[in-house]
Every structure is written in C-alpha cells, then in structure tokens.
Coordinates of C-alpha atoms in Angstrom, one line a residue:
M1 CA -12.9 -20.5 -5.7
P2 CA -10.6 -19.0 -3.1
I3 CA -9.3 -21.4 -0.4
E4 CA -10.9 -20.4 2.9
P5 CA -8.5 -19.8 5.8
V6 CA -8.3 -22.8 8.1
L7 CA -7.7 -20.3 10.9
D8 CA -8.9 -16.7 11.0
L9 CA -7.1 -14.6 13.6
H10 CA -7.3 -11.3 11.8
P11 CA -6.9 -8.4 14.2
P12 CA -10.1 -6.3 14.7
A13 CA -10.4 -2.8 13.5
A14 CA -10.1 -1.6 17.1
D15 CA -6.4 -2.7 17.0
L16 CA -5.7 -0.2 14.2
R17 CA -7.5 2.6 16.0
A18 CA -5.6 1.9 19.2
D19 CA -2.2 1.8 17.5
V20 CA -2.9 5.0 15.5
L21 CA -4.0 6.9 18.5
E22 CA -1.1 5.7 20.6
G23 CA 1.4 6.3 17.9
L24 CA 0.3 9.8 17.1
S25 CA 0.2 10.7 20.8
A26 CA 3.8 9.7 21.3
P27 CA 6.6 12.3 21.8
V28 CA 8.1 11.0 18.5
K29 CA 5.1 10.2 16.3
K30 CA 5.1 6.7 14.8
L31 CA 2.9 4.0 13.3
P32 CA 3.4 0.2 13.3
P33 CA 4.6 -0.8 9.8
K34 CA 2.1 -3.8 9.7
W35 CA -0.7 -1.3 9.0
L36 CA 1.0 -0.4 5.7
Y37 CA -0.1 -3.7 4.3
D38 CA -3.8 -3.4 3.4
E39 CA -4.9 -4.6 0.0
L40 CA -3.5 -1.6 -1.9
G41 CA -0.4 -1.5 0.3
S42 CA 0.4 -5.2 -0.4
E43 CA -0.1 -4.6 -4.1
L44 CA 2.2 -1.6 -4.1
F45 CA 4.9 -3.5 -2.1
D46 CA 4.8 -6.3 -4.7
R47 CA 5.4 -3.6 -7.4
I48 CA 8.2 -2.0 -5.4
C49 CA 10.0 -5.4 -5.3
E50 CA 10.2 -5.4 -9.1
T51 CA 11.7 -1.9 -9.4
A52 CA 15.3 -1.4 -10.5
D53 CA 16.1 0.5 -7.4
Y54 CA 14.9 -2.0 -4.9
Y55 CA 17.8 -4.4 -4.7
P56 CA 16.8 -6.9 -1.9
T57 CA 14.2 -8.9 -3.9
R58 CA 16.4 -9.1 -7.0
T59 CA 19.5 -10.0 -5.0
E60 CA 17.8 -12.6 -2.9
R61 CA 16.2 -14.1 -6.0
G62 CA 19.7 -14.4 -7.5
I63 CA 20.9 -16.3 -4.4
Y64 CA 18.0 -18.8 -4.8
E65 CA 18.7 -19.2 -8.5
Q66 CA 22.4 -19.9 -7.9
H67 CA 22.1 -22.0 -4.7
G68 CA 18.5 -23.3 -5.0
A69 CA 19.4 -26.9 -5.5
E70 CA 21.7 -26.9 -2.5
I71 CA 19.1 -25.1 -0.4
A72 CA 16.4 -27.7 -1.3
E73 CA 18.8 -30.6 -0.6
T74 CA 19.7 -29.1 2.7
L75 CA 16.1 -28.7 3.7
G76 CA 15.3 -32.3 2.7
A77 CA 12.1 -34.1 1.9
G78 CA 8.6 -33.7 3.3
V79 CA 8.9 -30.0 4.4
A80 CA 5.9 -28.3 6.0
L81 CA 6.6 -24.7 5.0
I82 CA 5.1 -22.0 7.2
E83 CA 5.5 -18.5 5.8
P84 CA 4.6 -15.5 8.1
G85 CA 3.7 -12.5 6.0
A86 CA 3.4 -14.6 2.9
G87 CA 2.3 -11.8 0.6
S88 CA 1.7 -12.9 -3.0
G89 CA 3.2 -16.3 -2.4
E90 CA 5.6 -15.9 -5.3
K91 CA 8.8 -16.7 -3.3
A92 CA 7.2 -19.7 -1.5
E93 CA 6.0 -21.1 -4.8
R94 CA 9.5 -21.0 -6.3
L95 CA 10.9 -22.7 -3.2
L96 CA 8.2 -25.3 -3.0
R97 CA 8.7 -26.3 -6.6
A98 CA 12.4 -27.0 -5.8
L99 CA 11.7 -29.1 -2.7
D100 CA 11.4 -32.9 -2.6
A101 CA 7.7 -33.9 -1.9
P102 CA 6.8 -30.9 0.4
A103 CA 4.1 -31.9 2.9
A104 CA 2.2 -28.6 3.2
F105 CA 2.3 -24.9 2.8
I106 CA 0.9 -22.7 5.6
P107 CA 0.8 -19.0 4.6
V108 CA 0.2 -16.5 7.3
E109 CA -1.0 -13.1 6.2
I110 CA -2.7 -10.1 7.8
S111 CA -4.5 -9.0 4.6
R112 CA -7.3 -11.5 3.8
S113 CA -7.3 -10.5 0.1
A114 CA -3.6 -11.0 -0.2
L115 CA -3.9 -14.4 1.7
E116 CA -6.6 -15.6 -0.7
G117 CA -4.5 -14.6 -3.7
C118 CA -1.4 -16.3 -2.3
A119 CA -3.3 -19.6 -1.4
D120 CA -4.9 -19.7 -4.9
R121 CA -1.6 -19.1 -6.6
V122 CA 0.3 -21.9 -4.8
H123 CA -2.7 -24.2 -5.1
A124 CA -2.9 -23.6 -8.9
A125 CA 0.9 -24.2 -9.3
L126 CA 1.0 -27.3 -7.0
P127 CA -2.5 -28.7 -6.9
E128 CA -1.5 -31.9 -4.9
L129 CA 0.0 -29.8 -2.1
D130 CA -2.0 -29.1 1.1
V131 CA -2.4 -25.4 1.3
L132 CA -3.6 -24.3 4.8
P133 CA -3.9 -20.5 4.9
V134 CA -4.0 -18.6 8.2
C135 CA -5.4 -15.0 8.3
A136 CA -3.4 -13.4 11.2
D137 CA -0.9 -10.8 12.2
F138 CA 2.2 -12.9 12.6
T139 CA 3.5 -10.5 15.4
G140 CA 0.4 -11.5 17.4
E141 CA -1.4 -14.8 17.8
M142 CA -0.1 -17.6 15.6
P143 CA -1.2 -21.1 14.7
R144 CA -0.2 -24.0 16.9
G145 CA 0.5 -27.6 16.2
A146 CA -3.1 -28.7 16.9
E147 CA -4.5 -26.1 14.5
I148 CA -2.5 -27.0 11.4
R149 CA -1.2 -30.2 9.9
R150 CA 2.6 -30.5 10.3
S151 CA 5.3 -32.9 9.3
S152 CA 8.4 -33.8 11.3
N153 CA 10.3 -31.4 8.9
V154 CA 9.0 -28.0 9.7
V155 CA 10.6 -24.9 8.1
V156 CA 9.5 -21.4 9.0
F157 CA 10.2 -19.3 5.8
F158 CA 10.8 -15.6 6.3
P159 CA 12.3 -14.2 3.0
G160 CA 13.0 -10.7 2.0
S161 CA 14.3 -8.3 4.6
T162 CA 11.2 -8.2 6.8
I163 CA 13.2 -9.1 9.9
G164 CA 14.9 -5.7 9.5
N165 CA 11.5 -3.9 10.1
F166 CA 11.7 -4.7 13.8
D167 CA 14.0 -3.0 16.3
P168 CA 16.6 -5.3 18.0
V169 CA 14.3 -6.3 20.9
E170 CA 11.4 -7.0 18.7
A171 CA 13.5 -8.9 16.2
R172 CA 14.8 -11.1 19.0
A173 CA 11.3 -11.8 20.2
L174 CA 10.1 -12.6 16.7
L175 CA 13.0 -15.1 16.2
E176 CA 12.1 -16.7 19.5
R177 CA 8.5 -17.0 18.3
F178 CA 9.7 -18.6 15.0
A179 CA 11.8 -21.1 17.0
D180 CA 8.7 -22.0 19.0
L181 CA 6.6 -22.4 15.8
A182 CA 9.3 -24.6 14.2
G183 CA 9.4 -26.8 17.2
P184 CA 12.2 -29.2 18.3
G185 CA 14.6 -29.9 15.4
G186 CA 12.7 -27.4 13.2
R187 CA 14.4 -24.7 11.1
V188 CA 14.0 -21.1 10.1
L189 CA 15.0 -20.0 6.6
I190 CA 15.4 -16.3 6.7
G191 CA 16.4 -13.4 4.4
V192 CA 18.8 -10.9 6.0
D193 CA 19.7 -7.6 4.3
L194 CA 23.3 -6.5 4.9
M195 CA 24.8 -3.1 5.4
K196 CA 26.0 -1.2 2.3
G197 CA 26.5 2.3 0.8
E198 CA 24.1 5.1 1.6
D199 CA 23.3 5.9 -2.0
V200 CA 22.1 2.3 -2.7
L201 CA 20.1 2.2 0.5
R202 CA 18.4 5.6 -0.1
A203 CA 17.4 4.8 -3.7
A204 CA 15.9 1.5 -2.6
Y205 CA 13.5 3.2 -0.2
D206 CA 12.8 6.2 -2.4
D207 CA 12.6 4.7 -5.8
S208 CA 12.5 6.8 -9.0
D209 CA 9.1 5.4 -9.9
G210 CA 7.5 6.9 -6.8
L211 CA 6.1 3.5 -5.7
T212 CA 7.6 3.6 -2.2
E213 CA 6.2 7.1 -1.7
A214 CA 2.8 5.9 -2.7
F215 CA 3.2 2.9 -0.4
N216 CA 4.1 5.1 2.5
R217 CA 1.4 7.7 1.9
N218 CA -1.3 4.9 1.6
I219 CA -1.4 4.6 5.4
L220 CA -2.8 8.1 5.6
D221 CA -5.6 7.2 3.2
R222 CA -6.2 4.1 5.2
I223 CA -6.6 6.1 8.4
N224 CA -9.0 8.5 6.6
R225 CA -11.0 5.7 5.2
E226 CA -11.2 3.3 8.2
L227 CA -10.9 5.7 11.1
D228 CA -12.7 8.8 9.9
G229 CA -9.4 10.6 9.6
G230 CA -8.7 14.0 8.2
F231 CA -5.2 13.7 6.8
D232 CA -4.4 15.9 3.8
Q233 CA -2.1 13.9 1.5
G234 CA -0.6 17.0 0.1
G235 CA 0.4 18.2 3.6
F236 CA 3.0 15.4 4.0
E237 CA 6.0 14.3 2.0
H238 CA 7.7 10.9 2.0
E239 CA 11.3 10.8 3.2
A240 CA 13.8 8.0 3.4
R241 CA 16.6 8.5 5.9
V242 CA 19.8 6.5 6.3
N243 CA 20.6 6.2 10.0
G244 CA 24.2 5.0 10.1
E245 CA 24.5 4.9 13.9
L246 CA 21.5 2.5 14.2
R247 CA 22.3 0.7 10.9
R248 CA 18.9 1.2 9.4
V249 CA 16.9 3.0 6.8
E250 CA 13.9 4.9 8.1
M251 CA 10.7 5.9 6.3
H252 CA 9.0 9.0 7.4
L253 CA 6.0 11.1 6.5
V254 CA 7.0 14.7 7.1
S255 CA 4.5 17.5 7.7
R256 CA 5.1 20.4 5.2
A257 CA 3.7 23.0 7.6
A258 CA 2.2 23.4 11.1
Q259 CA -1.2 21.8 11.1
E260 CA -3.8 19.9 13.1
V261 CA -5.0 16.5 11.9
R262 CA -8.2 14.8 13.1
V263 CA -8.6 11.0 13.6
G264 CA -12.2 10.5 14.6
D265 CA -12.8 12.8 17.7
A266 CA -9.0 13.0 18.4
R267 CA -6.9 15.9 17.3
F268 CA -3.1 15.9 16.7
A269 CA -0.9 18.9 16.3
F270 CA 2.1 18.7 13.9
G271 CA 4.9 21.2 13.7
A272 CA 6.5 22.1 10.3
G273 CA 9.0 19.4 9.6
E274 CA 7.6 17.0 12.2
S275 CA 7.4 13.5 11.0
I276 CA 5.5 10.2 11.5
H277 CA 8.0 7.4 11.6
T278 CA 6.3 4.6 9.6
E279 CA 8.9 1.9 9.1
S280 CA 12.5 1.0 9.7
S281 CA 14.7 -1.5 7.8
H282 CA 17.7 -2.6 9.9
K283 CA 20.8 -3.9 8.2
F284 CA 23.0 -6.7 9.6
D285 CA 26.1 -8.7 9.1
P286 CA 25.8 -12.5 9.0
Q287 CA 28.0 -13.0 12.1
G288 CA 26.1 -10.5 14.2
F289 CA 22.7 -11.9 13.1
A290 CA 23.8 -15.4 13.9
Q291 CA 24.7 -14.2 17.4
I292 CA 21.2 -12.7 17.9
A293 CA 19.6 -16.0 16.7
K294 CA 21.8 -18.0 19.0
G295 CA 20.5 -16.1 21.9
V296 CA 17.0 -17.4 21.4
G297 CA 18.0 -21.1 20.7
L298 CA 18.6 -20.9 16.9
V299 CA 22.0 -22.0 15.6
E300 CA 23.3 -21.3 12.1
E301 CA 23.2 -24.3 9.9
A302 CA 24.1 -22.7 6.6
T303 CA 24.4 -19.3 5.0
W304 CA 24.3 -18.3 1.3
T305 CA 25.2 -14.9 0.0
D306 CA 25.5 -13.0 -3.3
E307 CA 28.9 -12.1 -4.9
R308 CA 28.7 -8.5 -3.7
G309 CA 27.8 -9.5 -0.1
W310 CA 24.6 -7.4 -0.2
F311 CA 22.2 -10.0 1.1
A312 CA 22.2 -13.3 3.0
V313 CA 19.9 -16.3 3.1
M314 CA 20.4 -18.0 6.5
L315 CA 19.2 -21.4 7.7
L316 CA 18.9 -21.7 11.5
R317 CA 18.0 -24.8 13.5
T318 CA 16.3 -24.9 16.9
T319 CA 18.4 -26.3 19.7
A320 CA 15.5 -27.5 21.9

C-alpha cells in the first residue's frame, strides 16, 4: 500500500493554466520548469540521469561513493532528512543507508505518483524509518515544524544540479527558504554543477538517446491534455543552448515555422525560429556559490568534489 502524504499542498490545475498563459504571453516566451515534472516527465528525467551523456548524476554519485563515509560522519546521528523535489528517492535511500540512526525522511514532491513511489521505495529499504511524504511544490508552500516530526539534527537534502534551474535571484530566495526550513543550527546538503567545456554541456542536455528531447517536448503534450491545448509536436524542435555569458545551459522548444497555437480559448502566434524557453541550468564555482549562500545566512561547512572538478557537494550550516 502506498504511504499517504502527511501533508498535501499540491498546486491546483489553475496554477498550471495561469503559468502557461502568462509565459506564452511574455515578450520572450517561457514556461516554469516545474511543470516538466508530471508522471511521464519524472520517469523520463530518471532515465536521462542514467545516460552516458548526462554527467551530473554519475559524477555526483562518484563523490558519494568516494566520500560517503566522511559525509555521513560529518552529518552525525539522528538526522531528519528533508528532500525537496525528491523524485524517485534513489539518492536519499543511498544517503540514509549510510547515516547513523536517521530519525526521519521527509520527501517533498510535486508529482503525487512520484512521491508515492519514492515513499514506498525508502520505506521498503528502511522499514523502521519514519517516512513522512509531503505532496507540494517546493518553490511554494512548504511544511513547517508543527506539521512534520523533526529531530534536532535537520538536514535539507537538495542533490543533483536542481539549484541551477533557478535564476540568481530565485536561487538566493530558495536557499533562504531552505535555511528557514532547516532551522537554527540546521544544515543544507546541496549538489552544485560546475562550469566546464561547451561540448560536454551541450551533450548532457541533448543526449544521443533523445530522452532530453522527449522530456522537453512532454510539456506540450501536458498542455494539450490538461489545458485543451492545440500544440503540434512536429511543429517544434528541442534545442540546447550554451549561454557562456550567463554561465548556463538553456533548453528551448523552437517553432519550425510561423504558426498559431491554441490553449483553451487563448491564441498565441509564433514566428519561425521563435522559441519557448523551458529550463535553464546555471553553472557555478564553489567559492561563488558559497558567497551566494553566505548572503542568506548559510555558511560553508564542508565541500567535496570529483577529480575533474565537474561537480561539488556542499554542506552549508545556518548561522541563526
């Protein structure tokens, strides 16, 4: 039996409609990346993470394999692990197995099906552990202390390179939210993707298996299905762009020709070559990221990297 969410803050369908209409009406068309992660989108992303081209998951996993014992020792005993955007729970399960007597696991996930699968997976692997799932958009309303059981050793776990999906202002606000969630003396364990060569970056976001393309295009199917949309999949192509000036990779859906697209009663005109910006992945350096974190009351406690310097796992502690 799936574990029922202890707190259900899933955004209503009206939020998707509002974001789509606003984004497609903007001078530069865009869609919030959180809507990429419906049930199929979450499944596709998990498959992307296992491709040869997508280095972040493989590189981060190597850091945990090499430094896992040290990371677990640094985190200490009795951790209550809160994971915003928990996905399948595979990364959390690996970390929880290494920890000394973890107190609880609180996965937060916008996709209810993904949340149920995550909770079931961790519960099956660690049946004695309290698993307290929260169905929510972690960029919106989040659980508070009164709503979840917490220990005195709270760690917000944000692996992968998800922090890079937010622009600098949004990333700062999210880190501030994580600091508040961790509480006084709490910590944030976060994955940070580092800048590297364009060929490596482009391949990671336009993999040879075509999974990233399918993941990106899926948002058009979602709009068609949930918002009575009229997108023609064949009328758009996936494109990954490396923006060196802004230190990020951008995912776009580019209109192949001039066309009009319907979303419910609304109509949107596209010029040939005009794109919808669906996601960005910003790249950092550890020192620069530590400065961003320091600005919201999070100080660097420890950092672990791979031999090539492609990725960093950083442990930050709240100062208040």
